[in-house]
Amino acid sequence: MLMLKSHFRVNRAGHLVCGGVDTVELCEEFGTPLYVMDEERIRENYRRFLRAFGRRRRVLLCYALKANSNSAVVRILATEGAGADVSSENELRIALGAGIPGEKMVFNGNLKTEGELRLALKHGVTINIDSFQELEVVGRLAEKTGKEARVSFRINPDVRAPTHPYIATGLRESKFGFDVKSGEALEAYRRAKGMKNVRTVGIHAHIGSQILDPSPFVEEAEKVMEVVAQVRELGIELEFVDLGGGVGIPYRPEEREVDLEELAGRVVSTVERVEREKGMHKHLLVFEPGRYLVGDAGILLARVEYTKERRDLPRWISLDAGMNALIRPALYGAYHHIELANKMNLENDTLTNVAGPLCESADFLGKERLLPRAERGDLAVIFDVGAYGLSMSNQHTAKPRPAMVMVRRGRAALVRRRETFRDLTRLDLLPPWLR
Ligand code: LLP
């Protein structure tokens, strides 16, 4: 058995306990595959992040809903006082529904439709603009509706973050933001200045995701603040500096947690140095953590349905959850730790490949893992799936998406029901000639 993170324990029966609830009992009650979110852990993660920065500066944490947009999850963060980073109209609606006011939201992404922008304007959401064309559209909509648009520009600071190429976004060649090197970023501020109904309130960057080393964030802060200083020379005072999300979590047993104190200390002192040197006021610091807040608060429980021996090779076990329920291993080669939730006290002595139920070779959750010898009916637990798990799941081979429960102090409640055959087919229509 591995060293479990502090919010888990194992009971006398050798079962994994999460939020004070026996995971084996959870599966009996709610079925498998099952996502489980630990409310207290989400709150702890939020408070830890807030504390590290908040005791040094005025800071706003805008939870990145893309990590997990379940209404109950968002509601928990709303009650903590979080704002929201939304990247679609529906995420915006979910955040509003959870009680987060539009004024505490930022709207991100390289493609926001006119309909989405109208909704953002209506609720006073700050729009992090990604291109000159988008600026024009926002300007036009603001003028038409007579609403003032609060805008900020996503700049591309050209920072190389040590992470998977699919989730590195701060490089010059990436599709996001305004290029700093060529002067495009400054040009955006210049243009916005002359626009009616457009108020330029901030600056935004996001260098990538799952970053465990503080240094790229320090480099980002440095580069963003250089632009802030130049923007000020144009006569524009910004309210906030938004450094995006991206703080990682340990997925592998040998990985270390990010030292938040070091991160906050170095980032804040970088920002403050530039503010001092240039005689600027103290900006509100904004972060958009997603994974850090919810990643390790979530587990996926899946049933071992079949096992198969392979001479001289690892044995295979097949779970009732695969790349449909959790696509990260297939898409990024991501590592998620796996154990047997009903055999936590047994020796991990058997080399095992962990497959999902789909007819694709990419459909695995782990390869060459050491597990206790799994049998039909055992329960596998996949850790650290609270972020980009259910939110990226799909219905390949018409499998219903898993249910999700929230656990807290020995209680469990369904927060997303399991999809049914009806859910899967209700949007399909037959053309008249086939009826
Ligand atoms: N802000 C912006 C503008 C973003 O694009 C993202 C994530 C975040 C905040 C939140 O980043 P976080 O704190 O969660 O790292 N599906 C991938 C991750 C993609 C992240 C995309 N943007 C994965 O499963 O690893």
Short mmCIF file of C-alpha atoms in Angstrom, two decimals, residues 6-362:
data_model
loop_
_atom_site.label_atom_id
_atom_site.label_comp_id
_atom_site.label_asym_id
_atom_site.label_seq_id
_atom_site.Cartn_x
_atom_site.Cartn_y
_atom_site.Cartn_z
CA SER A 6 -3.89 12.88 4.60
CA HIS A 7 -7.61 12.98 3.83
CA PHE A 8 -7.84 9.20 3.39
CA ARG A 9 -7.67 6.37 5.84
CA VAL A 10 -8.08 2.63 5.88
CA ASN A 11 -10.54 0.94 8.24
CA ARG A 12 -10.26 -2.38 10.05
CA ALA A 13 -11.78 -4.25 7.15
CA GLY A 14 -8.95 -2.95 4.96
CA HIS A 15 -11.31 -0.69 3.05
CA LEU A 16 -10.42 2.79 1.86
CA VAL A 17 -12.31 5.49 3.76
CA CYS A 18 -12.91 8.90 2.22
CA GLY A 19 -14.73 11.78 3.94
CA GLY A 20 -15.45 9.37 6.79
CA VAL A 21 -17.29 6.97 4.48
CA ASP A 22 -16.30 3.41 3.59
CA THR A 23 -15.81 3.36 -0.18
CA VAL A 24 -16.99 -0.25 -0.45
CA GLU A 25 -20.30 0.76 1.10
CA LEU A 26 -20.51 3.73 -1.23
CA CYS A 27 -20.34 1.40 -4.22
CA GLU A 28 -23.00 -0.85 -2.75
CA GLU A 29 -25.29 2.11 -2.38
CA PHE A 30 -24.55 4.09 -5.54
CA GLY A 31 -23.11 1.51 -7.95
CA THR A 32 -19.96 1.73 -10.09
CA PRO A 33 -18.22 3.43 -11.75
CA LEU A 34 -18.52 6.17 -9.18
CA TYR A 35 -16.80 9.49 -8.73
CA VAL A 36 -16.43 10.57 -5.11
CA MET A 37 -15.60 14.13 -4.07
CA ASP A 38 -14.43 15.00 -0.57
CA GLU A 39 -15.94 18.33 0.49
CA GLU A 40 -13.57 19.00 3.36
CA ARG A 41 -10.56 18.43 1.13
CA ILE A 42 -11.81 20.97 -1.41
CA ARG A 43 -12.21 23.49 1.40
CA GLU A 44 -8.75 22.71 2.82
CA ASN A 45 -7.12 23.09 -0.59
CA TYR A 46 -8.86 26.41 -1.18
CA ARG A 47 -7.91 27.75 2.24
CA ARG A 48 -4.28 26.64 1.93
CA PHE A 49 -3.92 28.38 -1.43
CA LEU A 50 -5.72 31.50 -0.21
CA ARG A 51 -3.69 31.67 2.98
CA ALA A 52 -0.33 31.46 1.22
CA PHE A 53 -1.08 34.44 -1.03
CA GLY A 54 -3.67 36.20 1.11
CA ARG A 55 -1.36 36.89 4.00
CA ARG A 56 0.98 38.69 1.65
CA ARG A 57 -1.44 40.50 -0.67
CA ARG A 58 -5.02 41.23 -1.60
CA VAL A 59 -5.90 38.25 -3.76
CA LEU A 60 -8.92 36.77 -5.53
CA LEU A 61 -9.06 33.09 -6.39
CA CYS A 62 -11.23 32.44 -9.42
CA TYR A 63 -11.93 28.73 -9.49
CA ALA A 64 -11.40 27.33 -13.01
CA LEU A 65 -14.68 25.53 -13.62
CA LYS A 66 -13.25 23.54 -16.50
CA ALA A 67 -11.57 21.30 -13.94
CA ASN A 68 -14.91 20.20 -12.52
CA SER A 69 -18.10 22.12 -13.18
CA ASN A 70 -20.41 20.03 -11.02
CA SER A 71 -22.83 22.40 -9.32
CA ALA A 72 -22.17 21.06 -5.83
CA VAL A 73 -18.41 21.43 -6.27
CA VAL A 74 -18.81 24.99 -7.50
CA ARG A 75 -21.23 25.71 -4.67
CA ILE A 76 -18.66 24.64 -2.08
CA LEU A 77 -16.11 27.04 -3.51
CA ALA A 78 -18.72 29.79 -3.74
CA THR A 79 -19.40 29.43 -0.01
CA GLU A 80 -15.65 29.81 0.58
CA GLY A 81 -15.79 33.15 -1.24
CA ALA A 82 -14.14 32.05 -4.48
CA GLY A 83 -14.70 33.80 -7.78
CA ALA A 84 -14.86 31.86 -11.03
CA ASP A 85 -12.86 31.43 -14.22
CA VAL A 86 -15.40 30.39 -16.82
CA SER A 87 -14.74 29.41 -20.41
CA SER A 88 -18.21 28.96 -21.79
CA GLU A 89 -21.69 30.34 -21.46
CA ASN A 90 -22.83 27.31 -19.52
CA GLU A 91 -19.95 27.43 -17.08
CA LEU A 92 -20.93 31.04 -16.52
CA ARG A 93 -24.50 29.96 -15.80
CA ILE A 94 -23.35 27.18 -13.46
CA ALA A 95 -21.20 29.68 -11.53
CA LEU A 96 -24.10 32.14 -11.26
CA GLY A 97 -26.36 29.31 -10.12
CA ALA A 98 -23.85 28.40 -7.42
CA GLY A 99 -24.05 31.95 -6.10
CA ILE A 100 -20.88 33.48 -7.55
CA PRO A 101 -21.61 37.04 -8.66
CA GLY A 102 -20.60 38.08 -12.18
CA GLU A 103 -18.27 40.72 -10.75
CA LYS A 104 -16.11 37.94 -9.31
CA MET A 105 -15.80 36.12 -12.64
CA VAL A 106 -13.35 36.18 -15.51
CA PHE A 107 -14.28 34.80 -18.90
CA ASN A 108 -11.39 33.05 -20.66
CA GLY A 109 -10.73 31.36 -23.97
CA ASN A 110 -9.78 32.03 -27.55
CA LEU A 111 -13.33 31.63 -28.83
CA LYS A 112 -16.17 33.36 -27.10
CA THR A 113 -19.25 33.63 -29.29
CA GLU A 114 -21.25 36.83 -29.51
CA GLY A 115 -23.99 35.19 -27.48
CA GLU A 116 -21.52 34.28 -24.78
CA LEU A 117 -20.06 37.77 -24.73
CA ARG A 118 -23.52 39.30 -24.40
CA LEU A 119 -24.20 37.14 -21.35
CA ALA A 120 -20.85 38.14 -19.84
CA LEU A 121 -21.61 41.83 -20.42
CA LYS A 122 -25.02 41.47 -18.87
CA HIS A 123 -23.56 40.07 -15.65
CA GLY A 124 -20.56 42.38 -15.42
CA VAL A 125 -18.08 39.55 -15.97
CA THR A 126 -14.53 40.63 -16.83
CA ILE A 127 -13.65 39.44 -20.31
CA ASN A 128 -10.09 38.31 -20.85
CA ILE A 129 -9.77 39.20 -24.51
CA ASP A 130 -7.70 36.91 -26.70
CA SER A 131 -7.55 38.67 -30.11
CA PHE A 132 -8.01 42.01 -31.89
CA GLN A 133 -11.17 40.74 -33.54
CA GLU A 134 -12.65 39.79 -30.21
CA LEU A 135 -11.89 43.29 -28.91
CA GLU A 136 -13.82 44.76 -31.83
CA VAL A 137 -16.78 42.47 -31.21
CA VAL A 138 -16.84 43.31 -27.50
CA GLY A 139 -16.62 47.02 -28.30
CA ARG A 140 -19.53 46.80 -30.71
CA LEU A 141 -21.71 44.77 -28.32
CA ALA A 142 -20.96 47.12 -25.44
CA GLU A 143 -21.90 50.14 -27.50
CA LYS A 144 -25.08 48.50 -28.73
CA THR A 145 -26.25 47.44 -25.30
CA GLY A 146 -25.05 50.59 -23.57
CA LYS A 147 -23.19 48.40 -21.05
CA GLU A 148 -19.64 49.10 -20.06
CA ALA A 149 -17.38 46.17 -20.84
CA ARG A 150 -14.73 45.33 -18.26
CA VAL A 151 -11.88 43.91 -20.25
CA SER A 152 -8.45 42.56 -19.69
CA PHE A 153 -6.01 41.14 -22.23
CA ARG A 154 -4.54 37.70 -22.27
CA ILE A 155 -0.92 38.12 -23.09
CA ASN A 156 1.44 35.42 -24.17
CA PRO A 157 4.52 35.80 -21.99
CA ASP A 158 6.54 33.10 -23.77
CA VAL A 159 7.34 31.04 -20.71
CA ARG A 160 8.35 27.44 -21.12
CA ALA A 161 6.59 25.40 -18.45
CA PRO A 162 7.80 21.86 -17.73
CA THR A 163 4.57 20.00 -18.44
CA HIS A 164 2.87 17.92 -21.13
CA PRO A 165 2.90 19.79 -24.49
CA TYR A 166 -0.90 19.54 -24.76
CA ILE A 167 -1.33 21.54 -21.58
CA ALA A 168 1.48 24.09 -22.01
CA THR A 169 -0.12 27.32 -23.14
CA GLY A 170 2.33 30.14 -22.47
CA LEU A 171 4.66 29.51 -25.39
CA ARG A 172 4.91 32.00 -28.21
CA GLU A 173 3.73 29.42 -30.73
CA SER A 174 0.60 28.60 -28.74
CA LYS A 175 -2.81 29.75 -29.98
CA PHE A 176 -3.51 31.84 -26.91
CA GLY A 177 -3.23 35.52 -26.22
CA PHE A 178 -1.46 38.57 -27.58
CA ASP A 179 2.20 38.27 -28.41
CA VAL A 180 4.39 40.38 -26.16
CA LYS A 181 7.64 40.26 -28.15
CA SER A 182 6.20 41.86 -31.27
CA GLY A 183 4.43 44.64 -29.39
CA GLU A 184 1.00 43.19 -30.13
CA ALA A 185 0.02 43.15 -26.46
CA LEU A 186 0.70 46.86 -26.00
CA GLU A 187 -1.12 47.60 -29.21
CA ALA A 188 -4.21 45.91 -27.76
CA TYR A 189 -4.18 48.22 -24.75
CA ARG A 190 -3.64 51.21 -27.01
CA ARG A 191 -6.64 50.32 -29.14
CA ALA A 192 -8.89 49.66 -26.17
CA LYS A 193 -8.06 53.06 -24.76
CA GLY A 194 -9.79 54.80 -27.61
CA MET A 195 -12.95 52.70 -27.36
CA LYS A 196 -16.22 53.91 -25.90
CA ASN A 197 -17.86 51.64 -23.30
CA VAL A 198 -14.70 49.58 -22.89
CA ARG A 199 -12.91 49.80 -19.58
CA THR A 200 -9.50 48.19 -19.41
CA VAL A 201 -9.10 46.80 -15.93
CA GLY A 202 -6.49 44.10 -16.00
CA ILE A 203 -3.97 41.81 -17.56
CA HIS A 204 -4.08 38.06 -17.83
CA ALA A 205 -1.69 35.20 -18.59
CA HIS A 206 -1.78 31.45 -18.13
CA ILE A 207 1.36 29.47 -18.87
CA GLY A 208 0.08 25.91 -18.63
CA SER A 209 -1.20 23.30 -16.26
CA GLN A 210 0.21 20.73 -13.82
CA ILE A 211 3.32 22.77 -13.02
CA LEU A 212 5.06 21.69 -9.80
CA ASP A 213 8.03 24.05 -9.91
CA PRO A 214 7.56 27.67 -8.72
CA SER A 215 10.15 29.10 -11.14
CA PRO A 216 8.00 29.33 -14.30
CA PHE A 217 5.37 31.28 -12.31
CA VAL A 218 8.05 33.69 -11.13
CA GLU A 219 9.20 34.17 -14.71
CA GLU A 220 5.59 34.69 -15.74
CA ALA A 221 5.05 37.31 -13.03
CA GLU A 222 8.22 39.08 -14.12
CA LYS A 223 7.13 39.23 -17.76
CA VAL A 224 3.56 40.20 -17.01
CA MET A 225 4.70 43.03 -14.73
CA GLU A 226 6.98 44.37 -17.48
CA VAL A 227 3.89 44.74 -19.64
CA VAL A 228 1.93 46.30 -16.77
CA ALA A 229 4.64 48.94 -16.47
CA GLN A 230 4.50 49.67 -20.21
CA VAL A 231 0.71 49.82 -20.13
CA ARG A 232 0.94 52.40 -17.38
CA GLU A 233 3.09 54.55 -19.61
CA LEU A 234 0.12 54.63 -21.96
CA GLY A 235 -1.82 56.21 -19.11
CA ILE A 236 -3.76 53.05 -18.22
CA GLU A 237 -3.87 52.00 -14.56
CA LEU A 238 -4.93 48.40 -14.14
CA GLU A 239 -6.96 47.10 -11.22
CA PHE A 240 -5.71 43.54 -11.29
CA VAL A 241 -2.97 41.21 -12.45
CA ASP A 242 -4.28 37.74 -13.24
CA LEU A 243 -1.60 35.06 -13.43
CA GLY A 244 -3.98 32.25 -14.44
CA GLY A 245 -3.96 28.73 -13.06
CA GLY A 246 -1.59 25.84 -13.46
CA VAL A 247 -0.34 24.95 -9.98
CA GLY A 248 0.08 21.18 -10.07
CA ILE A 249 -0.52 18.35 -7.64
CA PRO A 250 1.53 15.22 -7.02
CA TYR A 251 0.07 12.29 -8.96
CA ARG A 252 2.93 9.83 -8.50
CA PRO A 253 3.90 8.53 -5.10
CA GLU A 254 7.41 9.95 -5.53
CA GLU A 255 6.23 13.45 -6.52
CA ARG A 256 6.38 16.26 -3.96
CA GLU A 257 3.70 18.83 -3.29
CA VAL A 258 4.26 22.35 -4.55
CA ASP A 259 5.73 24.52 -1.84
CA LEU A 260 2.98 27.14 -1.80
CA GLU A 261 4.82 29.34 0.66
CA GLU A 262 7.82 29.50 -1.62
CA LEU A 263 5.61 30.05 -4.66
CA ALA A 264 3.58 32.82 -3.03
CA GLY A 265 6.66 34.45 -1.51
CA ARG A 266 8.58 34.56 -4.78
CA VAL A 267 5.67 35.59 -6.99
CA VAL A 268 4.47 38.32 -4.64
CA SER A 269 7.94 39.77 -4.14
CA THR A 270 8.45 39.85 -7.92
CA VAL A 271 5.19 41.74 -8.40
CA GLU A 272 5.94 44.12 -5.55
CA ARG A 273 9.44 44.86 -6.74
CA VAL A 274 8.14 46.11 -10.09
CA GLU A 275 5.32 48.04 -8.43
CA ARG A 276 7.85 49.76 -6.16
CA GLU A 277 10.36 50.48 -8.90
CA LYS A 278 7.71 52.03 -11.11
CA GLY A 279 5.84 53.78 -8.34
CA MET A 280 2.65 51.85 -9.06
CA HIS A 281 -0.22 51.09 -6.71
CA LYS A 282 -0.73 47.55 -5.44
CA HIS A 283 -2.78 45.57 -7.92
CA LEU A 284 -5.31 42.96 -6.92
CA LEU A 285 -3.67 39.61 -7.64
CA VAL A 286 -5.92 37.06 -9.32
CA PHE A 287 -5.28 33.35 -9.71
CA GLU A 288 -7.38 30.78 -11.50
CA PRO A 289 -6.61 27.48 -9.82
CA GLY A 290 -8.56 24.47 -11.01
CA ARG A 291 -6.64 21.26 -10.44
CA TYR A 292 -5.06 22.41 -7.19
CA LEU A 293 -8.45 22.94 -5.56
CA VAL A 294 -10.29 19.83 -6.63
CA GLY A 295 -7.80 17.34 -8.14
CA ASP A 296 -6.88 15.32 -5.09
CA ALA A 297 -10.37 15.69 -3.58
CA GLY A 298 -11.74 13.23 -6.11
CA ILE A 299 -11.44 9.48 -6.57
CA LEU A 300 -12.99 7.13 -9.10
CA LEU A 301 -14.24 3.76 -7.89
CA ALA A 302 -14.57 1.02 -10.48
CA ARG A 303 -15.41 -2.67 -10.31
CA VAL A 304 -12.94 -5.34 -11.41
CA GLU A 305 -15.13 -7.30 -13.80
CA TYR A 306 -12.64 -9.74 -15.38
CA THR A 307 -9.05 -10.78 -15.01
CA LYS A 308 -6.80 -12.44 -17.55
CA GLU A 309 -3.40 -14.10 -17.20
CA ARG A 310 -0.67 -13.58 -19.79
CA ARG A 311 2.33 -15.84 -19.61
CA ASP A 312 5.55 -13.79 -19.02
CA LEU A 313 3.58 -10.56 -19.19
CA PRO A 314 1.62 -8.51 -16.67
CA ARG A 315 -1.87 -9.85 -16.07
CA TRP A 316 -4.80 -7.77 -17.24
CA ILE A 317 -7.73 -6.69 -15.20
CA SER A 318 -10.76 -5.05 -16.79
CA LEU A 319 -12.62 -2.33 -14.93
CA ASP A 320 -16.06 -0.95 -15.63
CA ALA A 321 -14.46 2.49 -16.11
CA GLY A 322 -11.91 3.40 -18.75
CA MET A 323 -11.11 6.26 -21.11
CA ASN A 324 -14.81 7.06 -21.26
CA ALA A 325 -14.88 7.92 -17.56
CA LEU A 326 -11.31 9.21 -17.27
CA ILE A 327 -9.51 10.12 -20.47
CA ARG A 328 -6.29 11.55 -19.01
CA PRO A 329 -4.19 8.35 -19.23
CA ALA A 330 -5.20 7.78 -22.86
CA LEU A 331 -4.90 11.40 -23.92
CA TYR A 332 -1.77 12.56 -22.09
CA GLY A 333 -0.24 9.33 -20.90
CA ALA A 334 -1.11 10.71 -17.46
CA TYR A 335 -0.33 8.69 -14.36
CA HIS A 336 -3.10 8.13 -11.83
CA HIS A 337 -2.33 6.01 -8.85
CA ILE A 338 -4.47 2.87 -8.53
CA GLU A 339 -5.16 0.60 -5.56
CA LEU A 340 -7.76 -1.96 -4.63
CA ALA A 341 -10.17 -0.11 -2.36
CA ASN A 342 -11.36 -3.30 -0.65
CA LYS A 343 -7.85 -4.73 -0.19
CA MET A 344 -5.87 -1.78 1.08
CA ASN A 345 -4.02 -3.88 3.63
CA LEU A 346 -2.79 -6.55 1.23
CA GLU A 347 0.65 -6.63 -0.33
CA ASN A 348 0.96 -4.99 -3.77
CA ASP A 349 2.79 -7.94 -5.28
CA THR A 350 1.23 -8.56 -8.68
CA LEU A 351 2.24 -6.82 -11.89
CA THR A 352 -1.01 -5.69 -13.45
CA ASN A 353 -2.26 -3.81 -16.51
CA VAL A 354 -5.49 -2.00 -15.79
CA ALA A 355 -7.88 -1.83 -18.72
CA GLY A 356 -11.23 -0.14 -19.27
CA PRO A 357 -14.26 -1.64 -20.98
CA LEU A 358 -13.91 -0.11 -24.46
CA CYS A 359 -12.71 -1.67 -27.69
CA GLU A 360 -9.62 0.49 -28.05
CA SER A 361 -6.06 -0.23 -27.10
CA ALA A 362 -5.77 3.28 -25.68
#
